[in-house]
Amino acid sequence: MDQIYLILLYSQLGLSIVVAVSLLWVSAPYGKFFREGWGATIKTKYAWVIMEFPAVAVIGWLYFSESGYTSLILTLFILIWQSHYLHRTFLYPFTLKNGNKPYPLSLVFMAIVFNTINGFINGYYLFHLSGSYPVEWLTDPRMISGVVIFYTGFIINKRSDKILGSLRKPGGTEYKIPEGGLFKWVSCPNYLGEILEWSGWALLTWSLPGLAFALFTTANLLPRALSHHKWYRSQFEQYPSSRKALIPFIM
Ligand code: NDP
């Protein structure tokens, strides 16, 4: 099993580069960039539930099967992880105003594979390989700063998704210029929040799988933020010129 873990870990690290380069050329065909020609589809709200469920289940299964509950720190880790994924899997999809929009099954399949592998490498490392963390880890600067970064990102992500959700009435499909919160500075604060969350996770777990996850998230969301930003500028003449794509004042 250790061999499989290593293969998957290094595959994910390598795949980050492939994903980042590919997505700079081709936007994943969902949401604003949905287009025909990517095969069968399902409703977006169900796609989210199906795609994200492995992220809840795989690490949860490893936590129990490897007796992670005997460690306070490992229990805090799983609570932090699940605070994001339980919301994303079971609540977020049903807040979407346009949740019946088609979503390609091919993307659902890729996300299931990613979430299964990512849940496995993070869970296997934390609950099997790490040999647990001493209780002193609670006051370690990496844990404290990681938790602060994770929940700063969590708040930015949820608040930004809420602002996007408030732009439409139920069933609405039109796009508007989002205002408020970090939208003042960037086009995709929801993605910025997500990247902060998993960077915080890498820091608080001080682990290579955590780093691989943070890198993969950035590889996925940075090119997409650039695509959203370009799209907004092409669609709205009055789009604020000082707004950047992902990082305030920089990019
Ligand atoms: P988007 O910003 O593309 O869309 C989010 C929702 O807001 C959709 O329902 C979308 O509708 C709607 N929306 C977006 N822009 C507008 C607008 N200008 N006016 C009106 N409605 C709008 O986000 P994603 O779907 O890509 O991501 C959703 C969440 O998932 C985010 O929190 C993101 O961080 C996270 N995520 C994480 C990933 C990871 O690698 N960890 C990967 C992808 C997403 P419509 O569908 O019609 O466009």
mmCIF file of C-alpha atoms and ligand atoms in Angstrom:
data_model
loop_
_atom_site.group_PDB
_atom_site.id
_atom_site.type_symbol
_atom_site.label_atom_id
_atom_site.label_comp_id
_atom_site.label_asym_id
_atom_site.label_seq_id
_atom_site.Cartn_x
_atom_site.Cartn_y
_atom_site.Cartn_z
ATOM 1 C CA MET A 1 0.000 0.000 0.000
ATOM 2 C CA ASP A 2 2.931 2.352 0.718
ATOM 3 C CA GLN A 3 4.044 1.922 -2.916
ATOM 4 C CA ILE A 4 0.595 2.831 -4.217
ATOM 5 C CA TYR A 5 0.572 5.879 -1.935
ATOM 6 C CA LEU A 6 3.920 7.080 -3.333
ATOM 7 C CA ILE A 7 2.893 6.522 -6.951
ATOM 8 C CA LEU A 8 -0.342 8.466 -6.437
ATOM 9 C CA LEU A 9 1.375 11.261 -4.504
ATOM 10 C CA TYR A 10 4.008 11.869 -7.163
ATOM 11 C CA SER A 11 1.445 11.462 -9.946
ATOM 12 C CA GLN A 12 -0.650 14.198 -8.377
ATOM 13 C CA LEU A 13 2.376 16.469 -8.055
ATOM 14 C CA GLY A 14 3.290 15.876 -11.709
ATOM 15 C CA LEU A 15 -0.300 16.221 -12.868
ATOM 16 C CA SER A 16 -0.486 19.729 -11.384
ATOM 17 C CA ILE A 17 1.887 20.961 -14.068
ATOM 18 C CA VAL A 18 -0.041 19.204 -16.858
ATOM 19 C CA VAL A 19 -3.358 20.569 -15.542
ATOM 20 C CA ALA A 20 -2.077 24.155 -15.208
ATOM 21 C CA VAL A 21 -0.648 24.199 -18.739
ATOM 22 C CA SER A 22 -3.736 22.519 -20.291
ATOM 23 C CA LEU A 23 -6.198 24.851 -18.577
ATOM 24 C CA LEU A 24 -4.331 27.886 -19.840
ATOM 25 C CA TRP A 25 -5.334 26.720 -23.334
ATOM 26 C CA VAL A 26 -8.723 25.053 -22.782
ATOM 27 C CA SER A 27 -11.244 26.159 -20.133
ATOM 28 C CA ALA A 28 -13.005 23.286 -18.391
ATOM 29 C CA PRO A 29 -16.466 23.184 -20.052
ATOM 30 C CA TYR A 30 -18.793 23.986 -17.144
ATOM 31 C CA GLY A 31 -20.462 27.140 -15.788
ATOM 32 C CA LYS A 32 -19.732 30.197 -17.949
ATOM 33 C CA PHE A 33 -17.622 28.043 -20.238
ATOM 34 C CA PHE A 34 -20.126 25.229 -20.745
ATOM 35 C CA ARG A 35 -20.296 24.126 -24.376
ATOM 36 C CA GLU A 36 -21.627 21.164 -26.337
ATOM 37 C CA GLY A 37 -19.282 18.435 -27.542
ATOM 38 C CA TRP A 38 -18.114 17.062 -24.202
ATOM 39 C CA GLY A 39 -20.537 14.124 -24.089
ATOM 40 C CA ALA A 40 -23.438 13.346 -21.778
ATOM 41 C CA THR A 41 -24.366 15.754 -18.979
ATOM 42 C CA ILE A 42 -26.165 15.809 -15.653
ATOM 43 C CA LYS A 43 -27.638 18.668 -13.617
ATOM 44 C CA THR A 44 -24.930 20.793 -12.013
ATOM 45 C CA LYS A 45 -26.331 20.437 -8.482
ATOM 46 C CA TYR A 46 -26.151 16.622 -8.656
ATOM 47 C CA ALA A 47 -22.724 16.772 -10.292
ATOM 48 C CA TRP A 48 -21.354 18.601 -7.239
ATOM 49 C CA VAL A 49 -22.759 16.024 -4.805
ATOM 50 C CA ILE A 50 -21.378 13.075 -6.774
ATOM 51 C CA MET A 51 -17.980 14.682 -7.464
ATOM 52 C CA GLU A 52 -17.270 15.797 -3.923
ATOM 53 C CA PHE A 53 -18.636 12.818 -2.012
ATOM 54 C CA PRO A 54 -15.393 10.762 -2.364
ATOM 55 C CA ALA A 55 -13.529 13.624 -0.655
ATOM 56 C CA VAL A 56 -15.803 13.187 2.386
ATOM 57 C CA ALA A 57 -15.896 9.389 2.329
ATOM 58 C CA VAL A 58 -12.328 8.257 1.570
ATOM 59 C CA ILE A 59 -10.585 10.291 4.256
ATOM 60 C CA GLY A 60 -13.438 9.573 6.684
ATOM 61 C CA TRP A 61 -13.033 5.851 6.096
ATOM 62 C CA LEU A 62 -9.236 6.078 6.662
ATOM 63 C CA TYR A 63 -9.757 8.105 9.855
ATOM 64 C CA PHE A 64 -11.905 5.342 11.347
ATOM 65 C CA SER A 65 -10.099 2.313 9.907
ATOM 66 C CA GLU A 66 -6.690 3.640 11.076
ATOM 67 C CA SER A 67 -8.080 4.677 14.511
ATOM 68 C CA GLY A 68 -7.381 8.376 13.937
ATOM 69 C CA TYR A 69 -9.942 9.119 16.665
ATOM 70 C CA THR A 70 -7.380 8.113 19.313
ATOM 71 C CA SER A 71 -5.421 11.310 18.530
ATOM 72 C CA LEU A 72 -6.660 14.820 19.356
ATOM 73 C CA ILE A 73 -4.632 16.440 16.571
ATOM 74 C CA LEU A 74 -5.720 13.926 13.921
ATOM 75 C CA THR A 75 -9.321 14.470 15.009
ATOM 76 C CA LEU A 76 -8.885 18.237 14.604
ATOM 77 C CA PHE A 77 -7.452 17.642 11.117
ATOM 78 C CA ILE A 78 -10.450 15.627 9.980
ATOM 79 C CA LEU A 79 -12.856 18.184 11.463
ATOM 80 C CA ILE A 80 -11.102 20.967 9.533
ATOM 81 C CA TRP A 81 -11.195 18.954 6.279
ATOM 82 C CA GLN A 82 -14.826 17.970 6.704
ATOM 83 C CA SER A 83 -15.891 21.502 7.647
ATOM 84 C CA HIS A 84 -15.094 22.364 4.037
ATOM 85 C CA TYR A 85 -16.210 19.194 2.285
ATOM 86 C CA LEU A 86 -19.495 18.546 4.093
ATOM 87 C CA HIS A 87 -20.608 22.040 3.093
ATOM 88 C CA ARG A 88 -19.340 21.686 -0.490
ATOM 89 C CA THR A 89 -20.946 18.264 -0.977
ATOM 90 C CA PHE A 90 -24.293 18.537 0.735
ATOM 91 C CA LEU A 91 -25.155 22.252 1.105
ATOM 92 C CA TYR A 92 -23.454 24.294 -1.634
ATOM 93 C CA PRO A 93 -25.033 22.413 -4.592
ATOM 94 C CA PHE A 94 -28.521 23.265 -3.353
ATOM 95 C CA THR A 95 -27.751 26.983 -3.011
ATOM 96 C CA LEU A 96 -27.060 27.308 -6.764
ATOM 97 C CA LYS A 97 -29.692 29.452 -8.485
ATOM 98 C CA ASN A 98 -29.011 27.727 -11.809
ATOM 99 C CA GLY A 99 -28.425 24.233 -10.401
ATOM 100 C CA ASN A 100 -30.252 22.512 -13.278
ATOM 101 C CA LYS A 101 -27.682 23.719 -15.807
ATOM 102 C CA PRO A 102 -25.968 20.816 -17.650
ATOM 103 C CA TYR A 103 -22.557 19.656 -16.410
ATOM 104 C CA PRO A 104 -20.451 17.183 -18.462
ATOM 105 C CA LEU A 105 -20.269 13.677 -16.993
ATOM 106 C CA SER A 106 -16.669 13.454 -18.258
ATOM 107 C CA LEU A 107 -15.714 16.226 -15.802
ATOM 108 C CA VAL A 108 -17.652 14.500 -13.030
ATOM 109 C CA PHE A 109 -15.636 11.346 -13.674
ATOM 110 C CA MET A 110 -12.312 13.229 -13.574
ATOM 111 C CA ALA A 111 -13.296 14.967 -10.329
ATOM 112 C CA ILE A 112 -14.283 11.640 -8.727
ATOM 113 C CA VAL A 113 -10.864 10.212 -9.614
ATOM 114 C CA PHE A 114 -9.096 13.299 -8.265
ATOM 115 C CA ASN A 115 -11.093 13.440 -5.001
ATOM 116 C CA THR A 116 -10.598 9.723 -4.393
ATOM 117 C CA ILE A 117 -6.830 9.946 -4.914
ATOM 118 C CA ASN A 118 -6.485 13.196 -2.993
ATOM 119 C CA GLY A 119 -8.560 11.892 -0.075
ATOM 120 C CA PHE A 120 -6.486 8.710 -0.081
ATOM 121 C CA ILE A 121 -3.023 10.317 -0.111
ATOM 122 C CA ASN A 122 -3.959 12.876 2.542
ATOM 123 C CA GLY A 123 -5.737 10.325 4.749
ATOM 124 C CA TYR A 124 -3.163 7.572 4.305
ATOM 125 C CA TYR A 125 -0.352 9.937 5.221
ATOM 126 C CA LEU A 126 -2.088 11.480 8.239
ATOM 127 C CA PHE A 127 -3.716 8.397 9.739
ATOM 128 C CA HIS A 128 -1.269 5.681 8.715
ATOM 129 C CA LEU A 129 2.191 7.024 7.886
ATOM 130 C CA SER A 130 2.599 10.113 10.052
ATOM 131 C CA GLY A 131 2.740 8.154 13.297
ATOM 132 C CA SER A 132 0.308 10.768 14.650
ATOM 133 C CA TYR A 133 1.179 14.274 15.905
ATOM 134 C CA PRO A 134 2.046 15.108 19.546
ATOM 135 C CA VAL A 135 -0.421 17.256 21.444
ATOM 136 C CA GLU A 136 2.242 20.035 21.472
ATOM 137 C CA TRP A 137 1.484 20.449 17.752
ATOM 138 C CA LEU A 138 -1.532 22.508 18.915
ATOM 139 C CA THR A 139 0.762 25.421 19.797
ATOM 140 C CA ASP A 140 3.223 24.950 16.934
ATOM 141 C CA PRO A 141 3.384 28.110 14.749
ATOM 142 C CA ARG A 142 2.743 25.955 11.632
ATOM 143 C CA MET A 143 -0.526 24.665 13.114
ATOM 144 C CA ILE A 144 -1.658 28.079 14.360
ATOM 145 C CA SER A 145 -0.817 29.984 11.160
ATOM 146 C CA GLY A 146 -2.199 27.119 9.026
ATOM 147 C CA VAL A 147 -5.545 27.194 10.851
ATOM 148 C CA VAL A 148 -5.727 31.000 10.548
ATOM 149 C CA ILE A 149 -4.977 30.823 6.793
ATOM 150 C CA PHE A 150 -7.409 27.930 6.262
ATOM 151 C CA TYR A 151 -10.337 29.688 7.948
ATOM 152 C CA THR A 152 -9.513 33.063 6.409
ATOM 153 C CA GLY A 153 -9.754 31.300 3.036
ATOM 154 C CA PHE A 154 -12.909 29.474 4.159
ATOM 155 C CA ILE A 155 -14.662 32.753 4.999
ATOM 156 C CA ILE A 156 -13.516 34.443 1.770
ATOM 157 C CA ASN A 157 -14.623 31.416 -0.282
ATOM 158 C CA LYS A 158 -18.068 31.077 1.312
ATOM 159 C CA ARG A 159 -18.744 34.814 1.326
ATOM 160 C CA SER A 160 -17.760 35.161 -2.330
ATOM 161 C CA ASP A 161 -19.855 32.157 -3.402
ATOM 162 C CA LYS A 162 -22.771 33.725 -1.506
ATOM 163 C CA ILE A 163 -22.355 37.034 -3.353
ATOM 164 C CA LEU A 164 -22.336 35.164 -6.692
ATOM 165 C CA GLY A 165 -25.443 33.267 -5.617
ATOM 166 C CA SER A 166 -27.238 36.508 -4.731
ATOM 167 C CA LEU A 167 -26.851 37.908 -8.269
ATOM 168 C CA ARG A 168 -29.743 35.848 -9.610
ATOM 169 C CA LYS A 169 -33.316 34.979 -8.708
ATOM 170 C CA PRO A 170 -34.044 31.213 -8.448
ATOM 171 C CA GLY A 171 -33.861 29.711 -11.954
ATOM 172 C CA GLY A 172 -32.090 32.813 -13.330
ATOM 173 C CA THR A 173 -29.356 32.299 -15.895
ATOM 174 C CA GLU A 174 -28.079 35.847 -16.578
ATOM 175 C CA TYR A 175 -24.597 37.045 -15.619
ATOM 176 C CA LYS A 176 -23.927 40.316 -13.777
ATOM 177 C CA ILE A 177 -20.856 42.107 -12.458
ATOM 178 C CA PRO A 178 -20.368 40.896 -8.869
ATOM 179 C CA GLU A 179 -19.778 43.609 -6.271
ATOM 180 C CA GLY A 180 -18.875 43.587 -2.574
ATOM 181 C CA GLY A 181 -16.361 41.736 -0.429
ATOM 182 C CA LEU A 182 -13.110 40.922 -2.204
ATOM 183 C CA PHE A 183 -14.812 41.353 -5.608
ATOM 184 C CA LYS A 184 -13.693 44.954 -5.159
ATOM 185 C CA TRP A 185 -10.169 43.760 -5.947
ATOM 186 C CA VAL A 186 -10.440 40.492 -7.859
ATOM 187 C CA SER A 187 -12.784 38.702 -10.272
ATOM 188 C CA CYS A 188 -12.541 35.330 -8.482
ATOM 189 C CA PRO A 189 -12.265 35.756 -4.709
ATOM 190 C CA ASN A 190 -14.008 32.393 -4.291
ATOM 191 C CA TYR A 191 -10.998 30.743 -5.963
ATOM 192 C CA LEU A 192 -8.563 32.868 -3.943
ATOM 193 C CA GLY A 193 -10.309 31.653 -0.759
ATOM 194 C CA GLU A 194 -10.129 28.042 -1.915
ATOM 195 C CA ILE A 195 -6.388 28.291 -2.638
ATOM 196 C CA LEU A 196 -5.806 29.886 0.786
ATOM 197 C CA GLU A 197 -7.737 27.077 2.464
ATOM 198 C CA TRP A 198 -5.593 24.303 1.030
ATOM 199 C CA SER A 199 -2.375 26.283 1.481
ATOM 200 C CA GLY A 200 -3.354 26.565 5.146
ATOM 201 C CA TRP A 201 -4.036 22.824 5.164
ATOM 202 C CA ALA A 202 -0.544 22.112 3.767
ATOM 203 C CA LEU A 203 0.940 24.255 6.521
ATOM 204 C CA LEU A 204 -1.120 22.923 9.430
ATOM 205 C CA THR A 205 -0.521 19.286 8.475
ATOM 206 C CA TRP A 206 3.073 20.056 7.385
ATOM 207 C CA SER A 207 2.787 17.246 4.845
ATOM 208 C CA LEU A 208 3.710 16.511 1.225
ATOM 209 C CA PRO A 209 0.159 15.348 0.334
ATOM 210 C CA GLY A 210 -1.126 18.636 1.797
ATOM 211 C CA LEU A 211 1.329 20.530 -0.413
ATOM 212 C CA ALA A 212 0.335 18.416 -3.438
ATOM 213 C CA PHE A 213 -3.313 19.333 -2.815
ATOM 214 C CA ALA A 214 -2.535 23.062 -2.472
ATOM 215 C CA LEU A 215 -0.481 22.985 -5.697
ATOM 216 C CA PHE A 216 -3.153 21.075 -7.601
ATOM 217 C CA THR A 217 -5.851 23.508 -6.439
ATOM 218 C CA THR A 218 -3.737 26.434 -7.630
ATOM 219 C CA ALA A 219 -2.986 24.682 -10.932
ATOM 220 C CA ASN A 220 -6.708 24.195 -11.445
ATOM 221 C CA LEU A 221 -8.042 27.554 -10.268
ATOM 222 C CA LEU A 222 -5.408 30.067 -11.352
ATOM 223 C CA PRO A 223 -5.943 29.466 -15.107
ATOM 224 C CA ARG A 224 -9.712 29.406 -14.573
ATOM 225 C CA ALA A 225 -9.575 32.735 -12.734
ATOM 226 C CA LEU A 226 -7.679 34.194 -15.715
ATOM 227 C CA SER A 227 -10.415 32.844 -18.035
ATOM 228 C CA HIS A 228 -13.220 34.339 -15.899
ATOM 229 C CA HIS A 229 -11.405 37.664 -15.757
ATOM 230 C CA LYS A 230 -10.926 37.780 -19.535
ATOM 231 C CA TRP A 231 -14.574 36.797 -20.017
ATOM 232 C CA TYR A 232 -15.851 39.577 -17.697
ATOM 233 C CA ARG A 233 -13.753 42.160 -19.513
ATOM 234 C CA SER A 234 -15.048 40.994 -22.884
ATOM 235 C CA GLN A 235 -18.697 40.943 -21.753
ATOM 236 C CA PHE A 236 -18.976 44.145 -19.696
ATOM 237 C CA GLU A 237 -17.581 47.404 -21.066
ATOM 238 C CA GLN A 238 -17.949 49.008 -17.654
ATOM 239 C CA TYR A 239 -16.014 46.219 -15.867
ATOM 240 C CA PRO A 240 -13.804 47.843 -13.183
ATOM 241 C CA SER A 241 -10.373 48.286 -14.754
ATOM 242 C CA SER A 242 -8.504 48.111 -11.446
ATOM 243 C CA ARG A 243 -9.919 44.641 -10.659
ATOM 244 C CA LYS A 244 -7.386 41.815 -11.053
ATOM 245 C CA ALA A 245 -8.138 38.133 -11.748
ATOM 246 C CA LEU A 246 -7.080 36.363 -8.545
ATOM 247 C CA ILE A 247 -4.505 38.230 -6.449
ATOM 248 C CA PRO A 248 -5.308 41.826 -5.421
ATOM 249 C CA PHE A 249 -3.078 44.440 -7.146
ATOM 250 C CA ILE A 250 -0.911 41.734 -8.758
ATOM 251 C CA MET A 251 -2.633 39.267 -11.110
HETATM 252 P P1 NDP B 1 -18.114 29.928 -10.528
HETATM 253 O O1 NDP B 1 -17.697 31.258 -10.006
HETATM 254 O O2 NDP B 1 -17.875 29.635 -11.967
HETATM 255 O O3 NDP B 1 -19.714 29.727 -10.312
HETATM 256 C C1 NDP B 1 -20.294 29.655 -9.058
HETATM 257 C C2 NDP B 1 -21.809 29.898 -9.195
HETATM 258 O O4 NDP B 1 -22.053 31.287 -9.401
HETATM 259 C C3 NDP B 1 -22.462 29.190 -10.406
HETATM 260 O O5 NDP B 1 -23.787 28.858 -10.069
HETATM 261 C C4 NDP B 1 -22.453 30.263 -11.487
HETATM 262 O O6 NDP B 1 -23.468 30.092 -12.445
HETATM 263 C C5 NDP B 1 -22.695 31.516 -10.657
HETATM 264 N N1 NDP B 1 -22.061 32.705 -11.230
HETATM 265 C C6 NDP B 1 -20.730 32.847 -11.491
HETATM 266 N N2 NDP B 1 -20.501 34.087 -11.965
HETATM 267 C C7 NDP B 1 -21.696 34.729 -12.018
HETATM 268 C C8 NDP B 1 -22.100 36.049 -12.421
HETATM 269 N N3 NDP B 1 -21.213 36.935 -12.868
HETATM 270 N N4 NDP B 1 -23.410 36.377 -12.359
HETATM 271 C C9 NDP B 1 -24.302 35.475 -11.894
HETATM 272 N N5 NDP B 1 -23.990 34.219 -11.458
HETATM 273 C C10 NDP B 1 -22.687 33.850 -11.519
HETATM 274 O O7 NDP B 1 -17.444 28.840 -9.583
HETATM 275 P P2 NDP B 1 -17.161 27.275 -9.811
HETATM 276 O O8 NDP B 1 -18.447 26.615 -10.191
HETATM 277 O O9 NDP B 1 -15.961 27.074 -10.664
HETATM 278 O O10 NDP B 1 -16.722 26.839 -8.327
HETATM 279 C C11 NDP B 1 -17.670 26.762 -7.294
HETATM 280 C C12 NDP B 1 -16.949 26.526 -5.971
HETATM 281 O O11 NDP B 1 -16.171 25.335 -6.040
HETATM 282 C C13 NDP B 1 -15.961 27.648 -5.611
HETATM 283 O O12 NDP B 1 -16.016 27.866 -4.222
HETATM 284 C C14 NDP B 1 -14.620 27.086 -6.010
HETATM 285 O O13 NDP B 1 -13.583 27.626 -5.218
HETATM 286 C C15 NDP B 1 -14.814 25.590 -5.778
HETATM 287 N N6 NDP B 1 -13.955 24.797 -6.666
HETATM 288 C C16 NDP B 1 -12.846 24.164 -6.155
HETATM 289 C C17 NDP B 1 -11.990 23.481 -6.979
HETATM 290 C C18 NDP B 1 -10.731 22.864 -6.452
HETATM 291 O O14 NDP B 1 -9.841 22.514 -7.226
HETATM 292 N N7 NDP B 1 -10.557 22.702 -5.130
HETATM 293 C C19 NDP B 1 -12.277 23.318 -8.413
HETATM 294 C C20 NDP B 1 -13.450 24.037 -8.862
HETATM 295 C C21 NDP B 1 -14.233 24.723 -7.997
HETATM 296 P P3 NDP B 1 -23.224 29.303 -13.851
HETATM 297 O O15 NDP B 1 -23.018 27.870 -13.466
HETATM 298 O O16 NDP B 1 -24.476 29.555 -14.641
HETATM 299 O O17 NDP B 1 -21.999 29.903 -14.492
#
